[in-house]
Coordinates of C-alpha atoms in Angstrom, one line a residue:
M78 CA -3.6 -12.0 -18.9
T79 CA -4.9 -9.0 -17.0
T80 CA -2.2 -7.1 -15.2
S81 CA -2.3 -6.4 -11.5
L82 CA -2.7 -2.7 -12.2
A83 CA -5.8 -3.4 -14.4
C84 CA -7.2 -5.5 -11.6
L85 CA -6.6 -2.8 -9.1
A86 CA -9.0 -0.4 -10.9
D87 CA -11.4 -3.1 -12.3
G88 CA -15.1 -2.2 -12.0
G89 CA -14.5 1.4 -10.7
L90 CA -13.3 2.1 -7.2
S91 CA -11.6 -0.8 -5.4
I92 CA -10.8 -1.2 -1.7
G93 CA -7.7 -2.6 -0.1
I94 CA -5.9 -2.7 3.2
E95 CA -2.6 -1.2 4.4
A96 CA -0.3 -3.0 6.8
P97 CA 0.5 -3.3 9.7
L98 CA -2.6 -5.2 10.6
D99 CA -2.9 -3.9 14.1
N100 CA -4.7 -1.1 15.9
D101 CA -1.7 0.0 18.0
W102 CA -2.5 3.7 17.7
T103 CA -5.5 3.4 20.0
S104 CA -5.4 3.8 23.8
A105 CA -5.8 0.1 24.2
G106 CA -3.1 -0.6 21.7
E107 CA -0.8 1.8 23.4
Q108 CA -1.4 0.1 26.7
S109 CA -0.7 -3.3 25.1
R110 CA 2.5 -1.9 23.6
R111 CA 3.8 -0.8 26.9
Q112 CA 3.0 -4.1 28.6
A113 CA 4.8 -5.9 25.8
D114 CA 7.8 -3.5 25.9
R115 CA 7.5 -2.7 22.2
R116 CA 9.0 0.5 20.9
P117 CA 6.6 3.5 20.1
G118 CA 5.1 2.9 16.7
E119 CA 6.0 -0.9 16.8
P120 CA 2.8 -2.9 16.0
D121 CA 1.7 -6.2 17.5
L122 CA 2.4 -8.7 14.8
Q123 CA 0.8 -11.8 16.5
R124 CA -2.2 -11.9 14.1
H125 CA -0.7 -10.4 11.0
A126 CA -0.8 -13.7 8.9
E127 CA -4.3 -14.6 10.1
L128 CA -5.6 -11.1 9.2
A129 CA -3.9 -11.0 5.8
Q130 CA -5.5 -14.3 4.9
L131 CA -8.9 -13.1 6.1
A132 CA -8.6 -10.0 4.0
D133 CA -7.7 -12.2 1.0
R134 CA -10.8 -14.5 1.6
L135 CA -13.2 -11.6 2.1
G136 CA -12.3 -10.0 -1.3
F137 CA -10.3 -6.9 -0.4
R138 CA -8.5 -6.0 -3.6
A139 CA -5.0 -5.2 -2.4
L140 CA -2.7 -5.4 0.6
W141 CA -0.1 -2.6 0.9
V142 CA 3.1 -2.7 2.8
R143 CA 5.7 0.0 3.4
D144 CA 9.5 0.2 3.2
V145 CA 11.0 1.4 6.5
P146 CA 14.6 0.0 6.6
V147 CA 15.6 1.5 9.9
Y148 CA 13.5 2.4 12.9
D149 CA 13.8 6.1 13.8
P150 CA 12.2 7.1 17.1
S151 CA 11.8 10.7 15.9
F152 CA 9.2 9.3 13.4
G153 CA 7.7 6.9 15.9
D154 CA 6.5 4.5 13.2
A155 CA 8.1 1.1 12.4
A156 CA 5.5 0.3 9.7
Q157 CA 5.0 -3.4 9.4
V158 CA 8.5 -4.1 10.8
F159 CA 9.5 -6.8 8.4
E160 CA 11.8 -6.2 5.4
V161 CA 9.5 -5.3 2.6
F162 CA 10.5 -7.9 -0.1
S163 CA 10.9 -10.8 2.4
Y164 CA 7.5 -10.0 3.8
L165 CA 5.9 -9.8 0.3
G166 CA 7.4 -13.2 -0.4
Y167 CA 5.8 -14.6 2.7
L168 CA 2.5 -13.0 2.0
A169 CA 2.6 -14.4 -1.6
G170 CA 2.8 -17.8 0.0
I171 CA -0.1 -17.5 2.4
T172 CA -2.6 -15.7 0.2
R173 CA -4.1 -16.6 -3.1
D174 CA -5.9 -13.6 -4.8
I175 CA -5.2 -10.3 -3.1
L176 CA -2.9 -8.0 -4.9
L177 CA 0.4 -7.1 -3.1
G178 CA 1.6 -3.6 -3.3
T179 CA 4.5 -1.5 -1.8
A180 CA 3.8 2.0 -0.6
A181 CA 6.6 2.7 -1.3
V182 CA 10.1 1.2 -1.8
V183 CA 12.8 3.9 -1.6
L184 CA 14.8 3.1 -4.7
P185 CA 17.9 5.4 -4.3
I186 CA 19.0 3.8 -1.0
R187 CA 18.8 0.2 -2.5
E188 CA 21.2 -1.8 -4.6
P189 CA 19.5 -1.8 -8.0
L190 CA 20.2 -5.3 -9.2
L191 CA 19.0 -6.8 -5.9
T192 CA 15.9 -4.7 -6.0
L193 CA 15.2 -6.0 -9.5
K194 CA 15.8 -9.6 -8.4
S195 CA 13.7 -9.2 -5.3
A196 CA 10.8 -7.7 -7.2
A197 CA 11.0 -10.3 -10.0
T198 CA 11.0 -13.1 -7.3
V199 CA 7.9 -11.8 -5.6
Q200 CA 6.2 -11.2 -8.9
R201 CA 6.8 -14.9 -10.0
L202 CA 6.0 -16.4 -6.6
S203 CA 2.8 -14.4 -6.3
G204 CA 1.5 -15.2 -9.7
N205 CA 2.0 -11.6 -11.0
R206 CA 0.2 -10.0 -8.1
L207 CA 2.9 -7.4 -7.3
M208 CA 2.5 -3.7 -7.7
L209 CA 5.8 -1.9 -7.0
G210 CA 5.2 1.5 -5.4
V211 CA 8.4 3.5 -5.5
A212 CA 9.7 6.8 -4.0
S213 CA 12.8 8.8 -3.4
G214 CA 12.4 8.7 0.4
D215 CA 11.5 11.2 3.1
R216 CA 13.7 10.2 6.0
P217 CA 17.0 12.1 6.0
V218 CA 18.7 9.7 8.4
E219 CA 18.6 6.9 5.9
Y220 CA 20.9 8.2 3.1
P221 CA 24.1 8.5 5.1
L222 CA 23.5 5.1 6.8
F223 CA 23.4 3.4 3.4
G224 CA 26.3 5.5 1.9
R225 CA 24.0 7.0 -0.7
D226 CA 24.0 10.5 -2.2
F227 CA 21.0 12.5 -1.0
V228 CA 21.5 15.3 -3.5
G229 CA 21.6 13.0 -6.5
R230 CA 18.6 10.9 -5.5
G231 CA 16.5 12.1 -8.4
D232 CA 19.0 11.0 -11.0
N233 CA 19.4 7.7 -9.1
F234 CA 15.7 7.2 -9.1
R235 CA 15.4 7.6 -12.9
E236 CA 18.3 5.2 -13.5
Q237 CA 16.7 2.6 -11.3
V238 CA 13.3 2.9 -13.0
A239 CA 15.1 2.4 -16.3
L240 CA 16.8 -0.7 -14.9
L241 CA 13.5 -2.2 -13.6
R242 CA 11.9 -1.5 -17.0
D243 CA 14.4 -3.4 -19.1
G244 CA 15.4 -6.1 -16.6
A245 CA 19.0 -4.6 -16.4
Q246 CA 19.6 -5.8 -20.0
S247 CA 21.2 -2.5 -20.9
S248 CA 23.5 -2.3 -17.9
L249 CA 24.8 -5.9 -17.6
P250 CA 27.8 -7.3 -19.4
S251 CA 27.0 -9.6 -22.3
G252 CA 25.9 -13.0 -21.2
L253 CA 24.7 -12.0 -17.7
D254 CA 21.1 -11.9 -16.7
V255 CA 18.9 -11.4 -13.6
L256 CA 16.6 -14.3 -12.9
P257 CA 13.7 -14.9 -12.7
R258 CA 12.8 -12.9 -15.7
M259 CA 9.6 -10.9 -15.5
E260 CA 6.7 -12.8 -17.2
A261 CA 4.9 -9.4 -17.6
P262 CA 5.9 -5.8 -17.2
L263 CA 6.3 -4.8 -13.5
P264 CA 3.7 -2.1 -12.6
L265 CA 5.5 0.9 -11.1
L266 CA 3.5 3.4 -9.1
V267 CA 5.0 6.6 -7.7
A268 CA 4.5 8.1 -4.3
G269 CA 5.0 11.8 -4.6
L270 CA 7.1 13.2 -7.4
A271 CA 10.3 11.4 -6.4
Q272 CA 12.4 14.5 -7.3
Q273 CA 11.0 14.4 -10.9
S274 CA 8.9 16.8 -13.0
P275 CA 5.2 16.0 -13.2
A276 CA 5.6 15.4 -16.9
W277 CA 8.3 12.8 -16.4
V278 CA 6.3 11.0 -13.7
G279 CA 3.1 11.0 -15.9
Q280 CA 5.0 9.6 -18.8
N281 CA 7.2 7.0 -17.1
M282 CA 5.1 5.7 -14.2
D283 CA 2.1 3.4 -14.3
G284 CA 0.1 4.8 -11.4
C285 CA 0.0 7.3 -8.6
L286 CA 0.1 6.7 -4.8
A287 CA -1.3 9.8 -3.2
Y288 CA -1.2 10.9 0.4
P289 CA -4.6 10.8 2.2
G290 CA -6.8 13.8 1.9
T291 CA -10.4 15.0 1.5
P292 CA -12.4 14.4 -1.7
E293 CA -11.7 18.1 -2.6
D294 CA -8.0 17.5 -2.1
H295 CA -8.1 14.5 -4.3
A296 CA -10.2 16.2 -7.0
R297 CA -7.3 18.7 -7.5
R298 CA -4.6 16.1 -7.3
V299 CA -6.4 13.8 -9.7
A300 CA -6.9 16.6 -12.2
A301 CA -3.1 17.3 -12.1
W302 CA -2.4 13.6 -12.5
R303 CA -4.7 13.1 -15.4
A304 CA -3.2 16.1 -17.1
V305 CA 0.2 14.4 -17.3
A306 CA -0.7 10.6 -17.1
G307 CA -4.1 10.2 -18.8
D308 CA -6.2 7.4 -17.3
K309 CA -3.4 5.6 -15.4
P310 CA -4.6 4.6 -11.9
Y311 CA -4.7 6.9 -9.0
A312 CA -4.7 5.4 -5.5
S313 CA -4.8 6.8 -2.0
F314 CA -5.4 5.7 1.7
I315 CA -7.7 6.4 4.6
H316 CA -6.9 6.1 8.3
L317 CA -10.1 4.6 9.5
D318 CA -11.8 4.1 12.9
L319 CA -15.0 2.3 12.0
S320 CA -17.8 2.8 14.6
E321 CA -20.1 0.0 15.7
R322 CA -23.0 2.3 14.9
A323 CA -23.7 2.1 11.2
D324 CA -25.2 5.6 11.1
E325 CA -22.6 7.4 13.2
P326 CA -21.8 10.6 11.5
M327 CA -18.3 11.2 10.1
L328 CA -15.7 12.9 12.2
R329 CA -12.8 13.9 10.0
W330 CA -9.2 14.1 11.2
R331 CA -5.8 14.4 9.5
F332 CA -5.4 11.5 7.1
G333 CA -8.8 9.9 7.8
L334 CA -12.1 9.7 9.6
R335 CA -14.1 8.2 12.4
G336 CA -17.7 7.1 11.6
G337 CA -20.1 4.3 10.8
R338 CA -20.2 2.3 7.6
Q339 CA -22.7 4.7 6.1
A340 CA -20.2 7.5 6.5
L341 CA -17.5 5.3 5.0
V342 CA -19.6 4.5 2.0
A343 CA -20.4 8.2 1.5
E344 CA -16.7 9.1 1.7
L345 CA -15.7 6.4 -0.7
R346 CA -18.4 7.5 -3.2
A347 CA -17.1 11.1 -2.9
L348 CA -13.5 9.8 -3.6
H349 CA -14.7 7.8 -6.6
A350 CA -16.5 10.9 -7.9
A351 CA -13.3 12.8 -7.5
G352 CA -11.5 10.3 -9.8
V353 CA -9.8 8.0 -7.2
D354 CA -9.5 4.4 -8.5
H355 CA -8.4 2.6 -5.3
V356 CA -8.4 3.3 -1.6
G357 CA -6.3 1.4 0.9
L358 CA -7.8 1.3 4.5
H359 CA -5.4 1.8 7.4
F360 CA -6.6 0.5 10.7
R361 CA -4.0 1.5 13.4
R362 CA -6.6 4.0 14.8
N363 CA -9.4 1.5 14.7
R364 CA -10.8 0.8 18.1
R365 CA -12.7 -2.4 17.3
P366 CA -11.2 -5.8 16.7
L367 CA -9.8 -5.9 13.1
D368 CA -11.4 -9.2 12.2
E369 CA -14.8 -7.9 13.2
T370 CA -14.2 -4.7 11.2
F371 CA -13.0 -6.6 8.1
H372 CA -16.2 -8.7 8.1
E373 CA -18.4 -5.7 8.4
I374 CA -16.7 -3.9 5.5
A375 CA -16.7 -7.0 3.4
E376 CA -20.5 -7.5 4.0
H377 CA -21.7 -3.9 3.7
V378 CA -19.1 -1.8 1.9
L379 CA -17.2 -3.9 -0.6
P380 CA -20.4 -5.0 -2.4
V381 CA -21.2 -1.3 -3.1
F382 CA -18.0 -0.9 -5.0
H383 CA -16.9 -4.3 -6.1
A384 CA -20.2 -5.2 -7.6
R385 CA -20.9 -8.5 -5.9
P386 CA -23.8 -9.8 -3.8
A387 CA -23.7 -8.8 -0.1
G388 CA -21.6 -11.2 1.9
A389 CA -20.1 -13.0 -1.1
A390 CA -16.3 -13.2 -1.2
V391 CA -15.4 -13.4 -4.9
P392 CA -11.7 -13.7 -5.3
A393 CA -9.9 -10.9 -7.1
Q394 CA -8.5 -13.4 -9.7
E395 CA -12.1 -14.4 -10.7
I396 CA -12.9 -10.8 -11.3
C397 CA -9.6 -9.7 -13.0
H398 CA -8.0 -12.9 -14.2
V399 CA -4.5 -11.8 -13.0

């Protein structure tokens, strides 16, 4: 059985999508938000299930969700709103092939045994499609709300990674267990360093989730990752506004770009050359309807990297046998 992590990097560079599935960071999206009386940074979730299923059918490799337990107006970003593991369980039930990843669960503010049980549940229900991205957190307001020690979050992170690795067998009294048991090792990808040394991260984590950046940024980061982690997967994200003009030149901004599909292909090729294994596309700045954008990328961009005929929607499981 091929693992979800092997599937993620199968065939070279793969392309996924990052939730929320809304373009609420556009002027039209902002107008809609105000009319609907949603909070700043709160996406419109009316079509999230339909769009997740579309991404699955079209052959996008992974769908990433974030872990934002408490809305903080100073950040102005509610992510995909839903509790991360509940949402992953729902997505597992309405999709068939697309990998499901977290980017990333903040381990030190969570109860370790419940995190293990939640992850094992999603892993079983999804047919081993889960990739658990983990982090130590970057929102200072969260730690006191959960009664957790901010200073000791690095030690807590290491302890929780050990618990996830052995299914809590070394920390439970004799005779107790956490069900369901993992059928395969749970892939753990780290966002940032999580208060650890690069050497520890490279040795103990299965992949890297990197902040968006230019190909030159990623070339440096990939080199640092490879030095401590070897050929373990390296993934990142692009905030994309895909133009209707296929040949519109690239306009780069922080965390992403505006341009036509030719510019997107060129950027993805440059990222692949820099050593990136997977790119998740983030569409909150995308001015076009998302279903239209998904179809264009599936027809003209995915075949360049997923090695399939133009327009064909070959399920990830047929490629990777997850």
